XYZ file of C-alpha atoms in Angstrom:
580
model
C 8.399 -1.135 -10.287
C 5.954 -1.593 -12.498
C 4.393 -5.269 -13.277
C 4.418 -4.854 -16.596
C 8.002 -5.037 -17.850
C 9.445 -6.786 -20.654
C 9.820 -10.194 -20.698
C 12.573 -11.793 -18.013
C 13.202 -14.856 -16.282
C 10.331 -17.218 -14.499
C 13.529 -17.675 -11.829
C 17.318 -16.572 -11.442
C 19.869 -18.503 -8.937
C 20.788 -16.056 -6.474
C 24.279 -14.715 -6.872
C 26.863 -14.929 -3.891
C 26.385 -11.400 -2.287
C 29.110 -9.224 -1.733
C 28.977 -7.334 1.187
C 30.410 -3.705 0.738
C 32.684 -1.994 3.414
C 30.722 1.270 3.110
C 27.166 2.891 2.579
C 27.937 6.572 1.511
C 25.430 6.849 -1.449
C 23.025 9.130 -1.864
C 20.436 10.037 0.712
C 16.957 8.709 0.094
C 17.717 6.974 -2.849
C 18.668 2.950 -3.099
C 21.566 2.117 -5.467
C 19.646 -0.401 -7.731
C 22.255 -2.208 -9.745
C 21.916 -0.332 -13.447
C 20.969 -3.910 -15.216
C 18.027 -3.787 -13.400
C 16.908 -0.156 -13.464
C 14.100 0.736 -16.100
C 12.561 3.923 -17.181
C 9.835 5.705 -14.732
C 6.198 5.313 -16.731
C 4.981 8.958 -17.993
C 1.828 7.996 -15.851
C -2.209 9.174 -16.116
C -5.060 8.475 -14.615
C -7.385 6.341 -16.661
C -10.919 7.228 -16.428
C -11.985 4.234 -14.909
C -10.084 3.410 -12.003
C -8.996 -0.698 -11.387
C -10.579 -0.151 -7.840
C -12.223 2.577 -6.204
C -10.147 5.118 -4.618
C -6.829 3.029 -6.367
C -5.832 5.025 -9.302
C -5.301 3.003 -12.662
C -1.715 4.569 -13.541
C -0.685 4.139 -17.617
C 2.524 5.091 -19.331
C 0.058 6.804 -22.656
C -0.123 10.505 -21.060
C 1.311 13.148 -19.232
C -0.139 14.167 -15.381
C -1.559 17.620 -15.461
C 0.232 20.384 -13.111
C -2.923 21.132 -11.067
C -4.030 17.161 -11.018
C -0.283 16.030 -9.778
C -0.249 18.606 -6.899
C -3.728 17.621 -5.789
C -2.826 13.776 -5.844
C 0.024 14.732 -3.720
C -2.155 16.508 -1.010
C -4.711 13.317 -1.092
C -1.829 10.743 -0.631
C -0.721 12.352 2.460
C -0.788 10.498 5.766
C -3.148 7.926 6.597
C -6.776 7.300 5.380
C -8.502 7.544 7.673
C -12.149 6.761 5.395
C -10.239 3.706 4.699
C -12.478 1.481 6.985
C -15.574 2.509 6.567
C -15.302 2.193 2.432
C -14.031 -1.546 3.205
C -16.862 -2.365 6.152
C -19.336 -1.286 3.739
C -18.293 -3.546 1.134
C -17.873 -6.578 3.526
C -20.963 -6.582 4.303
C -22.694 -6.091 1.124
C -20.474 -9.084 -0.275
C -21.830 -10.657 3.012
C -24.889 -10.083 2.200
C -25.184 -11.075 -1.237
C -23.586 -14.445 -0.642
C -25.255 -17.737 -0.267
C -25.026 -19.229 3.401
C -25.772 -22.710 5.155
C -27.533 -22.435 8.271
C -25.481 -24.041 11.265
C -28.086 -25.964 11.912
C -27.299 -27.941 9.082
C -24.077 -28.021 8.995
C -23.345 -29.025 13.069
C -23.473 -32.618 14.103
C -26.437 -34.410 15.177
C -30.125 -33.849 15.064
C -30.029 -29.391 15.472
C -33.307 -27.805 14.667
C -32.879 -24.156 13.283
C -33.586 -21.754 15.593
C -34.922 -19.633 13.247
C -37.682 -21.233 11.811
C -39.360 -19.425 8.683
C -37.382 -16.343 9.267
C -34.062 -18.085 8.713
C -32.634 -16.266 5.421
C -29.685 -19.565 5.073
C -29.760 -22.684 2.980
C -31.161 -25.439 4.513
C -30.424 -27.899 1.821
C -27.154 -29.349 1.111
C -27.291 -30.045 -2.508
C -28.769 -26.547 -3.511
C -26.175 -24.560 -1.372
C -23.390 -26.582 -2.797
C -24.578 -25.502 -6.154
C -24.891 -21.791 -5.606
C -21.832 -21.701 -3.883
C -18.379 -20.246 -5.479
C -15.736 -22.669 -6.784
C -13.677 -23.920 -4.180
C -10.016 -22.660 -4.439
C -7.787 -25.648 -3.854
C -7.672 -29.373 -3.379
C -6.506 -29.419 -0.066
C -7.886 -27.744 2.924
C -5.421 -26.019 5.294
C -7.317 -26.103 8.832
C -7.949 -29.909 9.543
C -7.865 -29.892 13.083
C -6.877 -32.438 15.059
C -9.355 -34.814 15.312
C -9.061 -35.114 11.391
C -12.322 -32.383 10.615
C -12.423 -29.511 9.089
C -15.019 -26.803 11.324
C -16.387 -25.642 8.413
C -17.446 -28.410 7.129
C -19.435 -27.789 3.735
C -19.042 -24.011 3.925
C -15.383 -24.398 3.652
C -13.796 -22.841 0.710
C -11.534 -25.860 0.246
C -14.706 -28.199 0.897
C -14.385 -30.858 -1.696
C -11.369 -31.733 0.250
C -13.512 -33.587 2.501
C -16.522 -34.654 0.745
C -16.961 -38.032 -0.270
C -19.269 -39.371 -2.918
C -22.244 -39.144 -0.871
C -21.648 -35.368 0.312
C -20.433 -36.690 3.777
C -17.372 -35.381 5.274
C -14.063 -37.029 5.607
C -11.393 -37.104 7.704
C -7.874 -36.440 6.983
C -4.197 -35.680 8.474
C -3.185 -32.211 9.288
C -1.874 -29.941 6.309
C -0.464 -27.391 7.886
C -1.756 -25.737 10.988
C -0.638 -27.148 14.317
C -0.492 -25.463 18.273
C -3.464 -24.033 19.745
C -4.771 -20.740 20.623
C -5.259 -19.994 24.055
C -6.883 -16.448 25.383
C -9.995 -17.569 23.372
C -12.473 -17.753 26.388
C -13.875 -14.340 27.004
C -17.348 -14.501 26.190
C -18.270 -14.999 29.842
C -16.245 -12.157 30.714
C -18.093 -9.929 28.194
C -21.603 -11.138 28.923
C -21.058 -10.600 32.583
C -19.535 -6.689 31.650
C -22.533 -6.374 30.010
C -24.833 -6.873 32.814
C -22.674 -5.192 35.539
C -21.501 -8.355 37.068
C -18.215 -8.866 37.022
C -15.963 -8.110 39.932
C -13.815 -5.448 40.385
C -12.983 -4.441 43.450
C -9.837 -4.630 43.398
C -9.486 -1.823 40.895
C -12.312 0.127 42.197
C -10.087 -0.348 45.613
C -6.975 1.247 43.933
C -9.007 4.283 42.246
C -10.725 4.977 45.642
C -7.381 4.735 47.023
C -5.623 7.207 44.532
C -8.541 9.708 44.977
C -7.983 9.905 48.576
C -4.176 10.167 48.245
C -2.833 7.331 49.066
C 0.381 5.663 47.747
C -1.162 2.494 46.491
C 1.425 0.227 48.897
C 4.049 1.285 46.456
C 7.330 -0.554 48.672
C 4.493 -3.329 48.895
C 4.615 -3.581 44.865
C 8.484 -3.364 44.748
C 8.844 -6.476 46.157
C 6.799 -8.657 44.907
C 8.337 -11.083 42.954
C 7.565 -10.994 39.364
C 6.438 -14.239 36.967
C 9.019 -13.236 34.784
C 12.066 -10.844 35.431
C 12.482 -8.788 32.182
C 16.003 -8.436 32.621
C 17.007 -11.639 32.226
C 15.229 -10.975 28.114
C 18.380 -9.247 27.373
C 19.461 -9.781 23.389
C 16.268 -11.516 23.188
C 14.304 -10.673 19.338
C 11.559 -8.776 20.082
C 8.845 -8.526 17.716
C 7.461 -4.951 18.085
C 3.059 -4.478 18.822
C 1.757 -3.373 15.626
C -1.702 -2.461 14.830
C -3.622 -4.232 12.000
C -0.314 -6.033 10.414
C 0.710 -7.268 13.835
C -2.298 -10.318 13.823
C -1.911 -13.627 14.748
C -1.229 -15.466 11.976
C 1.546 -12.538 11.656
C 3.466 -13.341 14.688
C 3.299 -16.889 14.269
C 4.780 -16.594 10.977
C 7.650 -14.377 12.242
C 8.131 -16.811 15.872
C 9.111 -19.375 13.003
C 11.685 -17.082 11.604
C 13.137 -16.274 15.128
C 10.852 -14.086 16.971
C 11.695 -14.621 20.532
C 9.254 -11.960 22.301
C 5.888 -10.923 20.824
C 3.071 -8.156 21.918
C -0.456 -8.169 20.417
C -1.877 -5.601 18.568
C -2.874 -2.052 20.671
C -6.271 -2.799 22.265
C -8.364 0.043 23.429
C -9.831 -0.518 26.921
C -13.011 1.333 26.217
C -13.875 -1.093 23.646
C -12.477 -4.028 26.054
C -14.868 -2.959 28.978
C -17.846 -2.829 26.401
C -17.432 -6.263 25.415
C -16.642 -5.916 21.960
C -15.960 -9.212 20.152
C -13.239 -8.240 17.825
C -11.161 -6.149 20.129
C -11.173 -9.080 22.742
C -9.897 -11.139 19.738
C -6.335 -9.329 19.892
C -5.175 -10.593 23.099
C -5.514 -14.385 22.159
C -2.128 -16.149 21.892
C -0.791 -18.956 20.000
C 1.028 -21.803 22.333
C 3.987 -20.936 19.466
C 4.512 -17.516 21.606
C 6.751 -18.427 24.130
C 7.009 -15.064 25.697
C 3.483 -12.912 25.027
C 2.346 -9.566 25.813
C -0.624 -7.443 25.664
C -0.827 -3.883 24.612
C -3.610 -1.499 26.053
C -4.391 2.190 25.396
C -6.370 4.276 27.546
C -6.322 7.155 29.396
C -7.807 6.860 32.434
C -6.731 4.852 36.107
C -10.413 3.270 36.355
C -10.936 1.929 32.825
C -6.842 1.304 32.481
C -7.016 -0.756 36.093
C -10.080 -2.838 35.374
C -8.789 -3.995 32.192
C -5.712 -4.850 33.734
C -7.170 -6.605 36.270
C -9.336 -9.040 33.839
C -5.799 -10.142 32.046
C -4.036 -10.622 34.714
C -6.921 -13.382 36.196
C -8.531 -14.853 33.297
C -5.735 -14.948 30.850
C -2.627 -16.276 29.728
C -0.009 -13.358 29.175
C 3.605 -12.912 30.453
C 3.763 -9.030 30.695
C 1.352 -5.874 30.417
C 2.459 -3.465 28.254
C 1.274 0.705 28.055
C 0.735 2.536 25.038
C 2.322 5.968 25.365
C 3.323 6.383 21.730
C 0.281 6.246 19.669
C 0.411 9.243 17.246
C -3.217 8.300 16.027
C -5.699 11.148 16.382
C -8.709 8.928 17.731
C -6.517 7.308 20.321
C -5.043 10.918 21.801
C -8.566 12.576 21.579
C -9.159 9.644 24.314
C -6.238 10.209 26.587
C -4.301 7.445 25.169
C -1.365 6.968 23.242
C 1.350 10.332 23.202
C -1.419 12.247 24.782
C -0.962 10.277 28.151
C 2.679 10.605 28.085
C 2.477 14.481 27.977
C 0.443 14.338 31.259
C 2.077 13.096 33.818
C 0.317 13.232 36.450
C -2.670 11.701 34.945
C -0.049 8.751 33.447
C 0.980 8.286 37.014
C -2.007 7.542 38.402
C -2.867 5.095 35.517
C 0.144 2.769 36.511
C 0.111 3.002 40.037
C -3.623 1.560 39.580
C -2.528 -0.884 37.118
C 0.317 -2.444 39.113
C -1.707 -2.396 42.200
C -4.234 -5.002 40.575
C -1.622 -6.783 38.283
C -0.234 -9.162 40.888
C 3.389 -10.622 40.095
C 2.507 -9.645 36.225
C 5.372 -7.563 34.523
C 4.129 -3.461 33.816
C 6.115 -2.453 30.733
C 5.413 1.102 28.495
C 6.240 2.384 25.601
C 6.106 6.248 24.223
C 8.198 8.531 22.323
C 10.446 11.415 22.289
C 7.445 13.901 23.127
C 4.445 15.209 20.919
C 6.524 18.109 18.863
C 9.482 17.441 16.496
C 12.385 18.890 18.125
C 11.010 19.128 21.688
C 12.444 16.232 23.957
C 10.618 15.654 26.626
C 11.001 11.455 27.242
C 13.771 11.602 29.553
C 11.731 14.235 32.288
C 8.663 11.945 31.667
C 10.402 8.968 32.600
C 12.465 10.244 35.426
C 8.759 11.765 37.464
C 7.330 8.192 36.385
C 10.244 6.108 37.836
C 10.329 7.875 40.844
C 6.845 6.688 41.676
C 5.593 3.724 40.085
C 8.027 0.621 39.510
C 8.769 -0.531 36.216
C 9.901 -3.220 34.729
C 10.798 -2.353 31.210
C 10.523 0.967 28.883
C 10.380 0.768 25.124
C 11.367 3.615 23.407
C 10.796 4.833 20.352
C 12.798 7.988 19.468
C 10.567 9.804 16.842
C 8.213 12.734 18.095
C 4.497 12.510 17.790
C 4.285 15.014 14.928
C 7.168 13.326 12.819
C 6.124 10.218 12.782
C 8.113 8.463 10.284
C 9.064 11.429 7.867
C 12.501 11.700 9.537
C 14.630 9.424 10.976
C 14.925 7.847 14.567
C 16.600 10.137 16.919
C 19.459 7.513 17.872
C 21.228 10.091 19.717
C 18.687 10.690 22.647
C 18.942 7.284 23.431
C 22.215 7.612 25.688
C 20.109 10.442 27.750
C 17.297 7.659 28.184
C 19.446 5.391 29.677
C 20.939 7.854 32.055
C 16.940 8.349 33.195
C 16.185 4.720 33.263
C 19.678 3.010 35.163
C 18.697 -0.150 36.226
C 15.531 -0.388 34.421
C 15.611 -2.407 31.376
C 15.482 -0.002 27.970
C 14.670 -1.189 25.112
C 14.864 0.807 21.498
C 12.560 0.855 18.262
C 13.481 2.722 15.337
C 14.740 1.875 11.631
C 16.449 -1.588 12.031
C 16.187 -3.431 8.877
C 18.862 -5.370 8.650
C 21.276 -7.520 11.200
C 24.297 -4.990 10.489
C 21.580 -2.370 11.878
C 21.249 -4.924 14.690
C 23.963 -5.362 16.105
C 25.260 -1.947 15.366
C 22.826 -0.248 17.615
C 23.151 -2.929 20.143
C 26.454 -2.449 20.583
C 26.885 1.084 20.639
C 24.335 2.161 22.624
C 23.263 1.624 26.222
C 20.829 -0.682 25.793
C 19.264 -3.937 26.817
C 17.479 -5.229 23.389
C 15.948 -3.750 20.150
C 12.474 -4.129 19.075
C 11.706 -4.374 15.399
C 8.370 -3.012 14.007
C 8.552 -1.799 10.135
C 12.187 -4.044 9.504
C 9.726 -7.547 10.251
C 7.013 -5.690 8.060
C 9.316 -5.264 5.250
C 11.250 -8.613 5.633
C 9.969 -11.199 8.654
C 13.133 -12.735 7.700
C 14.650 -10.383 9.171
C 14.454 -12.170 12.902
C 16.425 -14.759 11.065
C 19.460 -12.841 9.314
C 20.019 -11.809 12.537
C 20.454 -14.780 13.631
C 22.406 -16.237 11.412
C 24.583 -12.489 10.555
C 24.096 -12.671 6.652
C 21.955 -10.607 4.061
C 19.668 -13.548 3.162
C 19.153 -13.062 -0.792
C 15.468 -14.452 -0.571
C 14.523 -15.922 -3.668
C 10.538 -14.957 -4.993
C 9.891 -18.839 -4.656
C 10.924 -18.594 -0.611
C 8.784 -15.518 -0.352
C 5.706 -16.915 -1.876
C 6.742 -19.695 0.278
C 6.105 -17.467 3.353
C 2.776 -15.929 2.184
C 1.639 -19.290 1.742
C 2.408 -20.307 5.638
C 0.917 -16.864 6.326
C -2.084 -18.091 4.556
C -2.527 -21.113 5.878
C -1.959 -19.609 9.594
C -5.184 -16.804 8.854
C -7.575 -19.522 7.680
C -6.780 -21.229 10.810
C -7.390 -18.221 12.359
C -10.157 -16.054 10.764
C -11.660 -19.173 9.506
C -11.526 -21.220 5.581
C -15.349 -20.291 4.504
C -15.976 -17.092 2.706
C -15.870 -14.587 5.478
C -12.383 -16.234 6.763
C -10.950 -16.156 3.273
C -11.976 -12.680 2.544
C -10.610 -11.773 6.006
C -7.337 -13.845 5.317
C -7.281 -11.677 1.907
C -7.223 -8.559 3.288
C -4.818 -8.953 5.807
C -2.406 -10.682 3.300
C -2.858 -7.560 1.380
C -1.934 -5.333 3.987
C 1.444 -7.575 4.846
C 2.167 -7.101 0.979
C 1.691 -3.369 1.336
C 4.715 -3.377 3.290
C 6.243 -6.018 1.790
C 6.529 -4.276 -1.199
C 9.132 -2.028 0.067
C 11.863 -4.827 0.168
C 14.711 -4.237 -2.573
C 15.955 -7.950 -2.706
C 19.991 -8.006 -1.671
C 20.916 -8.728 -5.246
C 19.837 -6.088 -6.827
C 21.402 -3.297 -4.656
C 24.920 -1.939 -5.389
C 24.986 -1.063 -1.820
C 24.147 -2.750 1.099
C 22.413 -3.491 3.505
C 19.282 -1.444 2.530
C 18.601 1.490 4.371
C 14.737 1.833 5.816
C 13.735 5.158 4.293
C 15.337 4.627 0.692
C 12.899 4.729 -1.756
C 14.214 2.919 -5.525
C 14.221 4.357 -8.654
C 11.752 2.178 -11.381
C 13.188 -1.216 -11.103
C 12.368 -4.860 -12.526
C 13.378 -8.038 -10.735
C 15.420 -10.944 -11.899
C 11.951 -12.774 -12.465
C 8.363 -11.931 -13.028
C 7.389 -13.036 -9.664
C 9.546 -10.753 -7.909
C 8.781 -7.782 -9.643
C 5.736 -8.136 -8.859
C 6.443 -9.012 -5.284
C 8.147 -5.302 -5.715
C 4.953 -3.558 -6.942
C 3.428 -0.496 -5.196
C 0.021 -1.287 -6.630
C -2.694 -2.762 -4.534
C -4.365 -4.110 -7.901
C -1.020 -5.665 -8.207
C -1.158 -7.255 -4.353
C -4.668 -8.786 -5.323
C -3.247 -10.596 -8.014
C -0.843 -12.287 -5.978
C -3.206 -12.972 -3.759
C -5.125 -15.032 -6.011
C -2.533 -17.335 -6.216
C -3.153 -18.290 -2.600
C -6.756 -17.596 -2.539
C -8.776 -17.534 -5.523
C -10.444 -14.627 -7.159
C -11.917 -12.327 -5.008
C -16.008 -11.405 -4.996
C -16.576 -8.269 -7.167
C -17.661 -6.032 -4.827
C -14.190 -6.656 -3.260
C -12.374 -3.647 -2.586
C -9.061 -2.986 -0.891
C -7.858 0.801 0.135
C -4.023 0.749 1.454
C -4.005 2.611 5.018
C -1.617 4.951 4.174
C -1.897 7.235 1.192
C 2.044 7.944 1.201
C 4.027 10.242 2.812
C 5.799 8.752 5.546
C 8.295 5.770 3.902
């Protein structure tokens, strides 16, 4: 999978794909057709590396014994330094970039609040001479009354300047819809000074701590906005953290997403205020059906954050993070930690549906925190009993296996026995519509949600649709990216922050993306989630590359979108390997 192969084909026509009665190859290995199979690279680590913390693999050397076997320890599980490294550089390239001081670049007559202090470019002509080439002749995020918001600091700014350096307006290229959710900063300014209102919660935690019941037949019966079981069969794009953005979902509700979550958001951080963690529960008017995701571990925290959503935003169901393997998240209560104690997880949704009103309380959480130890169904069944429900998500992998093994498909029938009239819903290696409708139909279920198949291939949402193995073509993938794009410089903005933003988000899609084998290279399909291929080249340069495991291979297709990045730029993948 290399990107350097010998020369092939810009493009190939996509052959009609046969569709094979059975898949009873190998385990862990994907049946690459032999005309496209090349030799694995004798690889070594040049002393240099192409980014830091990216080795520079070359086919000129063998990998010593000792060095393999320590490489193999470091790639294992996530990276969790990741972050920091890639913080630290954002804000040096922040830093060392030139900027234009709002003042200027707002409407009207704006003095700079600032004064001598201000560290930004004042001066139109001299910033647009310091500042980097723009990247493309049309800008993506016109809004609707024809202007681009960023005006001259837009990457795509010559777009819109005339002759005289004034701004023009234009048509729409791209971006249309709004985003709702958007209006919290009153809500954080008045957590920050202690003002905001919450007695209802603070009602239902005074309530649990003197034993009451929290009007549980009271909650039973109120009518909800939206009745979950009538979302049977209905595609449900899985919450995913850091892939699972806006621009993300958008992309994947025009491929046939019917449901979507946001990304986990950690009520601590919501109840402090903080910016970018209020950012994940905005919504696109695209999302017809929207939820949010919380994690916490605690009735008070859990119950006041509920409480906000429910009256000062637009979402159609609250959903509780009981699966999150992460260590930071379970040190906090959240996540698979809450799920193993009951009590404490019982408390937390009785609070939370006393304050939600006629909002919809979904969870989510696994098959308990050790491999082998099943423990969902007697979780759910002392939950159910107490607090009502209106749908459960389940995703059958344990805590500790996260995805090193496959989903335990085979629990699922005890789950359902648990749940009865509840809605269940299932997560776990669907990649394909055969996968689909397979486990739809032979398991007693209500709907599948898809995390790592629309990570792999967003297309996915539409195969199943349409019951074929779409053959994508490189062209129709870059395609995608390029909506993807468009949708995170309407999003994270189109000056340098918002296209270095845009960039590393589009990396992190491609570092999942990279995983797809396209349909006509496999002897064998559909493909199965946890194959890994052999060395392999595609039927054109583009989608061999679009095949590559290499981040420095990831940033070159991101140029084509986005220009060269700054050099201080660096990317880190979030996982170093293990789990497929």
């Amino acid at each position: 999978r290399m990107a350097e192969v010998a020369e092939i084909p810009r493009e190939v026509e996509s052959a009609p794909v046969e569709e094979p009665k059975a898949n009873n190859y190998a385990a862990n290995v994907a049946p690459i057709k032999k005309e496209f199979l090349i030799e694995a690279p004798v690889m070594v680590e040049t002393p240099a590396p192409a980014q830091p913390g990216v080795p520079n693999w070359v086919d000129n050397g063998e990998v010593p014994k000792e060095k393999e076997k320590k490489d193999r320890r470091d790639r294992r599980g996530m990276n969790k330094d990741r972050k920091k490294e890639m913080a630290r550089t954002e804000t040096k390239i922040r830093a060392s970039a030139v900027r234009l001081c709002p003042s200027v670049n707002s409407s009207g007559d704006v003095k700079c609040k600032y004064g001598d202090k201000c560290t930004s470019e004042h001066d139109i002509a001299t910033f647009l001479a310091l500042k980097p080439v723009d990247i493309a002749e049309k800008c993506p995020v016109y809004e609707a009354n024809g202007k681009c918001r960023f005006s001259y600091a837009c990457r795509f700014g010559n777009a819109h300047l005339g002759p005289n350096q004034e701004q023009l307006e234009t048509e729409s290229l791209g971006t249309t819809g709004e985003v709702r959710n958007h209006h919290s900063m009153h809500i954080q300014v008045a957590m920050r000074k202690r003002a905001y209102d919450f007695s209802r919660s603070n009602e239902a935690v005074e309530e649990l701590k003197a034993g009451g019941s929290l009007h549980q037949g009271a909650m039973e019966c109120e009518k909800r906005k939206l009745d979950m079981k009538t979302l049977k069969g209905k595609k449900y794009l899985a919450p995913l953290t850091t892939v699972g953005n806006l621009p993300f979902r958008r992309m994947c509700v025009d491929l046939g997403a019917e449901i979507t979550c946001g990304e986990m958001a950690v009520v601590t951080s919501l109840l402090m205020g903080t910016p970018s963690e209020w950012s994940l529960v905005k919504r696109h008017s695209s999302e017809k059906i929207y939820g949010v995701q919380m994690a916490g571990g605690y009735p008070d925290t859990m119950s006041k954050a509920a409480q906000i959503l429910v009256d000062e935003f637009d979402v159609d169901f609250i959903d509780v993070n009981l699966g999150c393997p992460i260590d930071v998240v379970n040190q906090k209560g959240g996540g698979c930690a809450l799920a193993a104690r009951t009590g404490k997880l019982i408390d937390v949704l009785k609070s939370m549906r006393y304050v939600m009103k006629d909002v919809p309380l979904t969870i989510k959480l696994r098959t308990g925190l050790k491999e082998g130890e099943l423990t969902a169904d007697k979780t759910l069944r002392s939950v159910l009993e107490r607090v009502p429900i209106d749908l459960v998500d389940f995703h059958p992998r344990s805590k500790d296996g996260r995805y090193t093994k496959l989903a335990r498909w085979d629990y699922v029938e005890q789950i359902s026995q648990t749940t009865q009239e509840v809605p269940l819903w299932v997560c776990g290696d669907v990649l394909s519509y055969e996968d689909y409708y397979s486990r739809l139909e032979n398991n007693p279920i209500d709907g599948i949600v898809i995390g790592r198949g629309a990570l792999i291939k967003p297309w996915i949402f539409t195969e199943i649709d349409e019951k074929r193995h779409w053959d994508i073509t490189a062209s129709e993938r870059i395609e995608m990216l390029q909506k993807f794009v468009n949708y995170g410089l309407d999003h994270w903005g189109s000056d340098d922050a918002g296209v270095e933003r845009t960039r590393r988000f589009l990396l992190e899609l491609l570092s999942f993306q990279c995983r797809y084998i396209p349909t006509g290279l496999l002897e064998v399909l559909p493909q199965r989630i946890n194959d890994r291929p052999p060395f392999f080249r595609g039927r054109s340069e583009m989608e061999t590359l679009l095949s590559s495991g290499r981040s420095v291979d990831w940033l070159e297709i991101s140029k084509i979108f986005l220009g060269p990045p700054p050099e201080q730029f660096v990317f880190i993948p979030k996982h170093k390997a293990s789990s497929y």
